[in-house]
Short mmCIF file of C-alpha atoms and ligand atoms in Angstrom, two decimals:
data_model
loop_
_atom_site.label_atom_id
_atom_site.label_comp_id
_atom_site.label_asym_id
_atom_site.label_seq_id
_atom_site.Cartn_x
_atom_site.Cartn_y
_atom_site.Cartn_z
CA MET A 106 51.35 -27.33 66.00
CA THR A 107 50.57 -24.67 68.31
CA MET A 108 49.47 -21.57 67.82
CA ALA A 109 50.26 -18.77 69.91
CA PRO A 110 47.28 -16.94 71.45
CA VAL A 111 45.87 -14.33 69.34
CA THR A 112 45.89 -10.98 70.75
CA GLU A 113 43.95 -8.21 70.06
CA ARG A 114 45.84 -5.32 70.56
CA THR A 115 45.63 -1.74 68.55
CA PRO A 116 48.38 0.08 68.18
CA PRO A 117 49.19 3.20 69.70
CA ILE A 118 48.40 6.32 67.15
CA GLN A 119 49.94 9.33 67.14
CA THR A 120 47.22 11.62 66.89
CA LYS A 121 47.73 14.72 64.38
CA PHE A 122 45.09 16.41 66.26
CA PRO A 123 46.20 16.48 69.98
CA THR A 124 43.69 19.16 70.74
CA MET A 125 40.51 18.43 68.76
CA GLY A 126 37.62 17.71 70.44
CA THR A 127 34.01 17.37 69.36
CA THR A 128 32.79 20.12 67.60
CA ILE A 129 30.27 22.78 69.09
CA PHE A 130 27.85 22.35 66.12
CA THR A 131 27.33 18.87 67.21
CA VAL A 132 27.29 19.27 70.76
CA MET A 133 24.77 22.03 70.87
CA SER A 134 22.69 20.04 68.20
CA ALA A 135 22.60 17.09 70.70
CA LEU A 136 22.18 19.35 73.69
CA ALA A 137 18.91 20.60 71.41
CA THR A 138 17.63 17.19 70.62
CA GLU A 139 17.84 16.26 73.98
CA LYS A 140 16.28 19.22 75.72
CA GLY A 141 13.72 19.48 73.02
CA ALA A 142 14.84 23.13 71.83
CA VAL A 143 14.37 24.80 68.79
CA ASN A 144 17.79 24.07 66.64
CA LEU A 145 18.91 27.83 65.35
CA GLY A 146 22.57 26.18 66.03
CA GLN A 147 24.04 24.55 62.85
CA GLY A 148 23.51 26.03 59.58
CA PHE A 149 20.51 24.16 57.43
CA PRO A 150 17.13 24.51 55.99
CA ASP A 151 14.44 22.85 58.16
CA PHE A 152 12.26 22.86 54.85
CA GLU A 153 12.53 20.96 51.62
CA CYS A 154 13.67 21.76 48.46
CA ASP A 155 11.74 22.18 45.22
CA PRO A 156 10.39 19.32 44.41
CA LYS A 157 11.39 20.07 40.84
CA LEU A 158 14.92 19.12 41.86
CA VAL A 159 14.06 15.92 43.79
CA ASP A 160 12.10 14.82 40.54
CA ALA A 161 15.17 15.59 38.40
CA VAL A 162 17.20 13.89 40.48
CA THR A 163 14.76 10.78 40.66
CA GLU A 164 14.45 10.91 36.58
CA ALA A 165 18.39 10.58 36.25
CA MET A 166 18.46 8.01 38.68
CA LYS A 167 15.51 5.93 36.71
CA LYS A 168 17.45 6.91 33.27
CA GLY A 169 20.20 4.80 34.83
CA LEU A 170 22.79 7.40 35.10
CA ASN A 171 23.84 5.81 38.16
CA GLN A 172 27.33 5.02 37.14
CA TYR A 173 30.78 6.79 37.76
CA PRO A 174 30.70 10.50 36.09
CA PRO A 175 33.81 11.90 34.38
CA MET A 176 36.07 12.58 37.21
CA THR A 177 35.77 16.51 37.00
CA GLY A 178 32.11 16.55 36.76
CA ILE A 179 29.42 15.89 34.09
CA ALA A 180 29.78 18.47 31.30
CA PRO A 181 26.16 20.08 31.42
CA LEU A 182 26.84 21.01 35.12
CA ARG A 183 30.37 21.90 34.74
CA GLU A 184 28.60 24.20 31.70
CA ALA A 185 25.63 25.53 33.78
CA VAL A 186 28.35 26.47 36.09
CA ALA A 187 30.49 28.62 33.73
CA SER A 188 27.27 30.14 32.20
CA LYS A 189 25.99 31.16 35.40
CA VAL A 190 29.49 32.81 36.93
CA GLU A 191 30.07 34.61 33.50
CA ALA A 192 26.00 35.58 33.65
CA LEU A 193 26.40 36.93 37.35
CA TYR A 194 30.34 37.92 37.38
CA GLY A 195 31.36 38.65 33.79
CA ARG A 196 34.24 36.55 33.65
CA LYS A 197 34.44 33.44 31.08
CA TYR A 198 35.75 29.91 32.73
CA ASP A 199 36.31 27.18 30.47
CA SER A 200 33.75 24.66 31.63
CA ALA A 201 36.38 21.80 30.29
CA SER A 202 39.56 23.15 32.12
CA GLU A 203 38.50 25.53 34.82
CA ILE A 204 35.24 24.29 36.85
CA THR A 205 35.42 20.99 38.72
CA ILE A 206 32.46 19.50 40.49
CA THR A 207 33.18 18.29 44.32
CA ALA A 208 31.69 16.59 47.04
CA GLY A 209 29.90 20.17 48.45
CA ALA A 210 32.49 22.85 49.25
CA THR A 211 34.15 21.22 52.62
CA GLN A 212 35.77 18.87 49.96
CA ALA A 213 36.64 21.67 47.58
CA ILE A 214 38.41 23.44 50.09
CA ILE A 215 40.62 20.73 51.28
CA THR A 216 41.47 19.29 48.13
CA ALA A 217 42.53 23.54 47.30
CA VAL A 218 44.80 23.57 50.33
CA LEU A 219 46.15 20.02 49.69
CA ALA A 220 46.65 21.38 46.23
CA ILE A 221 48.45 24.10 46.85
CA VAL A 222 50.03 24.05 50.39
CA LYS A 223 53.54 22.42 51.15
CA PRO A 224 55.12 21.78 54.47
CA GLY A 225 56.47 25.49 55.97
CA ASP A 226 54.09 27.52 53.65
CA GLU A 227 52.10 29.91 55.93
CA VAL A 228 48.29 30.43 54.99
CA ILE A 229 46.27 33.48 56.66
CA VAL A 230 42.85 32.90 57.80
CA LEU A 231 40.86 35.65 59.01
CA GLU A 232 39.11 34.98 62.19
CA PRO A 233 36.48 33.82 62.94
CA CYS A 234 36.14 31.10 60.18
CA TYR A 235 34.55 28.06 59.05
CA ASP A 236 35.76 25.57 61.01
CA SER A 237 37.59 23.34 58.71
CA TYR A 238 39.97 25.96 57.39
CA VAL A 239 42.46 25.27 59.93
CA PRO A 240 42.50 21.45 60.22
CA ASN A 241 42.83 21.41 56.42
CA ILE A 242 45.75 23.45 56.24
CA GLU A 243 47.54 21.40 59.31
CA LEU A 244 46.82 18.40 57.48
CA ALA A 245 48.89 19.93 54.60
CA GLY A 246 51.87 20.54 56.89
CA GLY A 247 51.14 24.21 56.26
CA THR A 248 51.24 27.12 58.93
CA VAL A 249 48.14 28.71 59.78
CA VAL A 250 48.69 32.71 60.51
CA ARG A 251 45.46 33.76 62.40
CA VAL A 252 44.29 37.48 61.57
CA PRO A 253 41.13 39.07 63.03
CA LEU A 254 38.43 40.65 61.56
CA THR A 255 37.89 43.85 63.16
CA PRO A 256 35.98 42.67 66.55
CA GLY A 257 32.16 44.27 66.24
CA THR A 258 32.20 45.13 62.90
CA PHE A 259 34.08 41.89 61.44
CA ARG A 260 35.51 43.81 58.19
CA PRO A 261 38.51 42.57 56.93
CA ASP A 262 41.53 44.79 58.24
CA PHE A 263 44.04 45.56 55.71
CA VAL A 264 46.56 46.47 57.68
CA LYS A 265 47.08 43.74 59.58
CA ILE A 266 46.53 41.29 56.97
CA ALA A 267 49.26 43.53 55.22
CA ALA A 268 51.61 42.74 58.30
CA ALA A 269 50.83 38.94 58.18
CA LEU A 270 52.06 38.63 54.63
CA SER A 271 55.42 37.01 54.50
CA PRO A 272 57.60 35.68 52.05
CA LYS A 273 56.28 32.26 53.11
CA THR A 274 52.76 33.22 52.08
CA ARG A 275 51.19 30.58 50.12
CA ALA A 276 47.32 31.72 50.29
CA ILE A 277 44.85 33.54 51.93
CA MET A 278 41.59 32.55 52.78
CA ILE A 279 38.86 34.36 52.83
CA ASN A 280 34.67 33.96 53.16
CA SER A 281 32.21 36.35 52.00
CA PRO A 282 29.21 36.39 52.18
CA HIS A 283 30.79 35.47 55.90
CA ASN A 284 29.82 32.53 58.36
CA PRO A 285 29.59 33.32 61.38
CA SER A 286 29.04 37.12 60.93
CA GLY A 287 26.46 37.99 57.65
CA THR A 288 29.11 40.40 56.65
CA VAL A 289 29.79 40.74 52.60
CA TRP A 290 32.66 42.07 51.44
CA THR A 291 32.46 45.46 49.58
CA ARG A 292 33.76 46.10 46.21
CA ALA A 293 36.36 48.28 47.46
CA GLU A 294 37.65 45.66 49.74
CA MET A 295 37.74 43.30 47.56
CA LEU A 296 39.70 45.99 45.32
CA GLN A 297 42.37 46.37 48.14
CA LEU A 298 42.49 42.51 48.59
CA GLN A 299 43.55 42.65 44.80
CA ASP A 300 45.88 45.62 45.06
CA LEU A 301 47.81 43.79 48.28
CA LEU A 302 47.78 40.40 46.54
CA ALA A 303 49.24 42.25 43.20
CA PRO A 304 52.93 42.00 44.19
CA THR A 305 52.84 38.83 45.75
CA ASP A 306 52.57 34.99 44.24
CA VAL A 307 49.75 34.46 46.86
CA PHE A 308 46.91 32.05 46.11
CA VAL A 309 43.42 33.01 47.07
CA ILE A 310 41.01 30.51 48.30
CA SER A 311 37.66 32.30 48.02
CA ASP A 312 34.44 30.54 50.18
CA GLU A 313 31.79 31.61 48.10
CA VAL A 314 29.13 29.36 49.62
CA TYR A 315 26.79 31.89 50.13
CA GLU A 316 27.21 33.73 47.25
CA HIS A 317 23.40 33.79 46.71
CA MET A 318 22.06 35.49 49.97
CA VAL A 319 23.04 38.63 49.87
CA PHE A 320 20.58 41.17 50.49
CA ASP A 321 19.23 44.87 50.91
CA GLY A 322 20.10 45.33 46.79
CA GLN A 323 23.89 44.47 47.69
CA LEU A 324 25.52 42.94 44.92
CA HIS A 325 27.92 39.32 45.86
CA GLN A 326 31.89 40.70 45.16
CA SER A 327 33.12 37.24 43.84
CA ALA A 328 36.49 37.10 43.24
CA ALA A 329 35.44 36.11 39.82
CA ARG A 330 34.68 39.87 39.00
CA PHE A 331 38.26 41.03 39.89
CA PRO A 332 40.62 40.01 37.37
CA GLY A 333 43.72 40.33 39.51
CA LEU A 334 41.96 38.00 42.43
CA ALA A 335 40.66 35.51 39.38
CA ALA A 336 43.81 34.21 38.27
CA ARG A 337 44.75 33.79 41.53
CA SER A 338 41.84 32.28 43.05
CA LEU A 339 40.15 29.16 43.75
CA ILE A 340 36.40 30.12 44.06
CA VAL A 341 34.30 27.65 45.64
CA SER A 342 30.71 27.23 45.96
CA SER A 343 28.16 24.97 47.23
CA PHE A 344 25.11 23.61 45.78
CA GLY A 345 23.82 22.61 49.29
CA LYS A 346 23.35 26.09 49.99
CA THR A 347 21.66 27.73 47.37
CA TYR A 348 19.42 24.97 46.95
CA HIS A 349 18.21 23.80 50.02
CA VAL A 350 19.68 20.38 49.93
CA THR A 351 22.77 20.60 52.25
CA GLY A 352 22.60 16.94 52.32
CA TRP A 353 23.51 15.90 49.04
CA LYS A 354 27.10 17.52 49.34
CA VAL A 355 27.95 18.75 45.90
CA GLY A 356 29.96 21.67 45.54
CA TYR A 357 32.52 23.09 42.77
CA VAL A 358 35.00 25.05 42.05
CA ALA A 359 36.20 27.84 39.63
CA ALA A 360 39.70 28.51 38.90
CA PRO A 361 42.35 29.28 36.02
CA ALA A 362 43.14 25.91 34.09
CA VAL A 363 46.81 25.46 36.06
CA LEU A 364 45.37 26.01 39.45
CA SER A 365 42.46 23.36 38.01
CA ALA A 366 44.80 21.11 36.77
CA GLU A 367 46.72 21.03 40.25
CA PHE A 368 43.24 20.65 42.13
CA ARG A 369 41.87 17.69 40.05
CA LYS A 370 45.22 15.95 40.68
CA VAL A 371 44.06 15.86 44.18
CA HIS A 372 40.54 15.57 43.46
CA GLN A 373 41.24 12.73 41.78
CA PHE A 374 42.68 10.93 44.51
CA ASN A 375 40.53 11.93 47.40
CA VAL A 376 37.08 11.68 46.10
CA PHE A 377 37.41 10.65 42.01
CA THR A 378 34.02 11.52 41.28
CA VAL A 379 30.60 13.35 42.96
CA ASN A 380 27.44 11.51 42.51
CA THR A 381 25.89 10.99 39.18
CA PRO A 382 22.42 11.58 39.70
CA MET A 383 22.46 14.58 42.03
CA GLN A 384 24.84 16.13 39.21
CA PHE A 385 22.11 15.56 36.50
CA GLY A 386 19.59 16.67 38.20
CA LEU A 387 21.28 19.88 39.04
CA ALA A 388 22.26 20.65 35.74
CA SER A 389 18.58 20.35 34.51
CA TYR A 390 17.53 22.62 37.50
CA MET A 391 20.05 25.02 36.59
CA ALA A 392 18.41 25.64 33.23
CA SER A 393 16.29 27.89 34.89
CA PRO A 394 18.19 31.39 36.96
CA GLU A 395 15.21 31.88 39.01
CA PRO A 396 15.56 29.91 42.34
CA TYR A 397 19.08 31.05 42.96
CA LEU A 398 17.84 34.95 41.74
CA GLN A 399 14.83 34.65 44.01
CA LEU A 400 17.29 33.43 46.91
CA PRO A 401 18.12 36.96 48.00
CA ALA A 402 14.66 38.06 48.68
CA PHE A 403 13.35 34.42 49.97
CA TYR A 404 16.20 34.57 52.83
CA GLN A 405 15.94 38.62 53.50
CA ARG A 406 12.06 38.01 54.51
CA LYS A 407 12.91 35.01 56.63
CA ARG A 408 16.22 37.56 58.33
CA ASP A 409 13.64 40.69 58.57
CA LEU A 410 10.52 38.24 60.05
CA PHE A 411 13.76 36.93 62.82
CA ARG A 412 14.97 40.52 63.42
CA GLU A 413 11.72 41.93 63.74
CA GLY A 414 10.91 39.58 66.65
CA LEU A 415 14.78 39.99 68.16
CA ALA A 416 14.42 43.56 68.44
CA ARG A 417 11.55 43.03 71.19
CA THR A 418 14.30 40.91 73.06
CA ARG A 419 17.21 42.49 74.85
CA PHE A 420 19.57 41.01 72.56
CA GLN A 421 22.09 43.97 70.35
CA LEU A 422 21.42 43.09 66.73
CA LEU A 423 24.27 42.96 64.98
CA PRO A 424 23.95 43.51 60.94
CA SER A 425 23.16 40.34 58.51
CA GLU A 426 24.14 41.80 55.16
CA GLY A 427 24.04 38.10 53.87
CA THR A 428 24.14 34.40 54.61
CA TYR A 429 21.35 32.81 56.80
CA PHE A 430 22.88 33.87 60.17
CA GLN A 431 21.94 36.31 62.51
CA CYS A 432 24.55 37.31 65.07
CA VAL A 433 23.81 39.14 68.74
CA GLU A 434 25.23 40.84 71.57
CA ILE A 435 24.36 39.09 74.47
CA SER A 436 25.66 41.40 77.31
CA LYS A 437 22.39 43.11 78.13
CA VAL A 438 20.75 39.66 78.71
CA SER A 439 23.59 37.52 80.33
CA ALA A 440 26.89 37.68 82.00
CA LEU A 441 27.93 34.08 80.97
CA LYS A 442 30.21 33.55 78.75
CA GLU A 443 29.37 32.66 75.15
CA ASP A 444 29.37 28.81 75.25
CA GLU A 445 27.94 28.62 78.64
CA PHE A 446 25.40 30.91 77.62
CA CYS A 447 24.27 28.97 74.49
CA LYS A 448 24.61 25.90 76.46
CA TRP A 449 21.57 27.85 79.21
CA LEU A 450 19.78 29.06 76.30
CA THR A 451 19.03 25.95 74.75
CA SER A 452 18.44 23.74 78.25
CA GLU A 453 16.36 26.77 79.85
CA ILE A 454 14.75 28.81 76.92
CA GLY A 455 14.78 25.89 74.50
CA VAL A 456 16.62 27.32 71.69
CA ALA A 457 20.16 26.69 70.28
CA ALA A 458 22.48 29.28 68.78
CA ILE A 459 26.18 28.75 68.79
CA PRO A 460 28.93 31.19 70.32
CA LEU A 461 31.56 32.80 68.00
CA SER A 462 34.28 31.89 70.45
CA ALA A 463 34.12 28.44 68.42
CA PHE A 464 35.53 30.05 65.31
CA TYR A 465 38.37 31.49 66.41
CA GLY A 466 41.76 29.44 67.52
CA ASN A 467 41.74 30.88 71.25
CA GLY A 468 38.69 30.67 71.86
CA PHE A 469 38.09 35.09 71.93
CA ASP A 470 35.10 35.76 73.22
CA GLN A 471 33.10 39.39 72.54
CA ARG A 472 29.59 38.29 73.78
CA VAL A 473 28.04 37.48 70.42
CA VAL A 474 26.40 34.20 69.31
CA ARG A 475 25.31 33.12 66.32
CA PHE A 476 21.50 32.36 64.99
CA CYS A 477 20.65 30.45 61.64
CA PHE A 478 17.25 31.86 60.18
CA ALA A 479 17.05 29.33 57.28
CA LYS A 480 13.96 27.85 59.02
CA LYS A 481 10.19 27.59 58.29
CA ASP A 482 8.65 30.49 59.16
CA GLU A 483 6.65 28.80 62.29
CA THR A 484 10.08 27.61 63.32
CA LEU A 485 11.57 30.90 63.57
CA LYS A 486 8.05 32.17 65.41
CA ALA A 487 8.67 29.55 68.06
CA ALA A 488 12.00 30.02 68.95
CA LEU A 489 10.74 34.07 69.17
CA GLU A 490 8.15 33.11 71.50
CA ARG A 491 10.68 31.53 73.78
CA LEU A 492 13.19 34.47 73.30
CA ALA A 493 10.54 36.78 74.03
CA LYS A 494 11.34 35.99 77.87
CA LEU A 495 14.61 37.09 77.83
C1 PLP B 1219 31.46 29.00 55.02
C2 PLP B 1219 31.25 27.68 54.80
N1 PLP B 1219 32.14 27.08 53.91
C3 PLP B 1219 32.05 25.87 53.48
C4 PLP B 1219 30.59 25.09 53.70
C5 PLP B 1219 30.43 23.56 53.56
O1 PLP B 1219 29.69 23.74 52.61
P1 PLP B 1219 29.15 21.93 52.38
O2 PLP B 1219 28.12 21.61 53.11
O3 PLP B 1219 29.05 22.67 50.79
O4 PLP B 1219 30.40 20.98 52.14
C6 PLP B 1219 30.01 25.78 55.09
C7 PLP B 1219 28.76 25.48 55.52
O5 PLP B 1219 28.28 25.46 56.66
C8 PLP B 1219 29.86 27.21 55.34
O6 PLP B 1219 29.54 27.96 56.21
#
């Protein structure tokens, strides 16, 4: 029998994301490596986490805690999260039915979106916003409704948010402390959102990954503090940010039982479970609240060190109320567009930054770039020495 020659042919694929390219974070990090630049672009610490946390995970592995954990996360970690949320924000979540451990905030957010957004639903995002929100909504078949935060101050504009609400609005995605601007929503702003949504059936996906990085004595206004919001919110957080372990990709979602049940239906078929030893390690490490209670002071000191240095340049500093980001206005330093400026800064000055235009669907350019100060003091000082030339 003669066999037809095998042809290697990959069938043509209809892309779901025709306009998507490589993200600016990847581009800038690659350029930073190529040019030997100090990388203040991508948001991750360049220092180690607490060795006690590594020990706790190692111990879990050595104890043989290496097989599938429960789908919703191990009970001690869910309990530790519920206790923390109650202690800090005053709302009691049932650890069995209302807390789910996720593979970082990224998986939590896409899972939340897939769980609640149906084709044709509208979802409001406040721009500039974290880069996964829009593709997540698109994957769910939803329509993205972009509402700008007020240019310059990055405060929510409730007139614009109210105007964006429609009978088709399924959810709004909020993020405080805010990446990239470093703004922190006030209690008054959260109350305004609560009032605005009260007559609606709109859900809130509240991205609170920087909840423990709020400075100058301000408080993190978690959606959990506001009963009217908490009842309609999936609150997302990330151990990666809080404990300096962004590569571990472990986070959680807190939501009322009915919402958590829907969330878990998607969760069990996209990730199913989150790695076991990290969960045990985190659970035992969370027995002490000190690490997250000390985090504001830890990062505020770095912020101040970085800002003092930047104040000697011609950059204009924007406030950094929270997160580990510092934004600067570049007009007095350069006439270049934000993205061109960041490439130039990386190649010629040796410091990588991220253009804010990367966080807008239409590439809105307001001459502002973002630096990450989650770095060793020596890294920040090396960057400042280079930036001093500007
Ligand atoms: C606003 C925001 N949300 C979510 C994430 C993702 O967090 P994780 O690394 O836990 O997936 C990040 C990480 O940079 C972020 O800045």
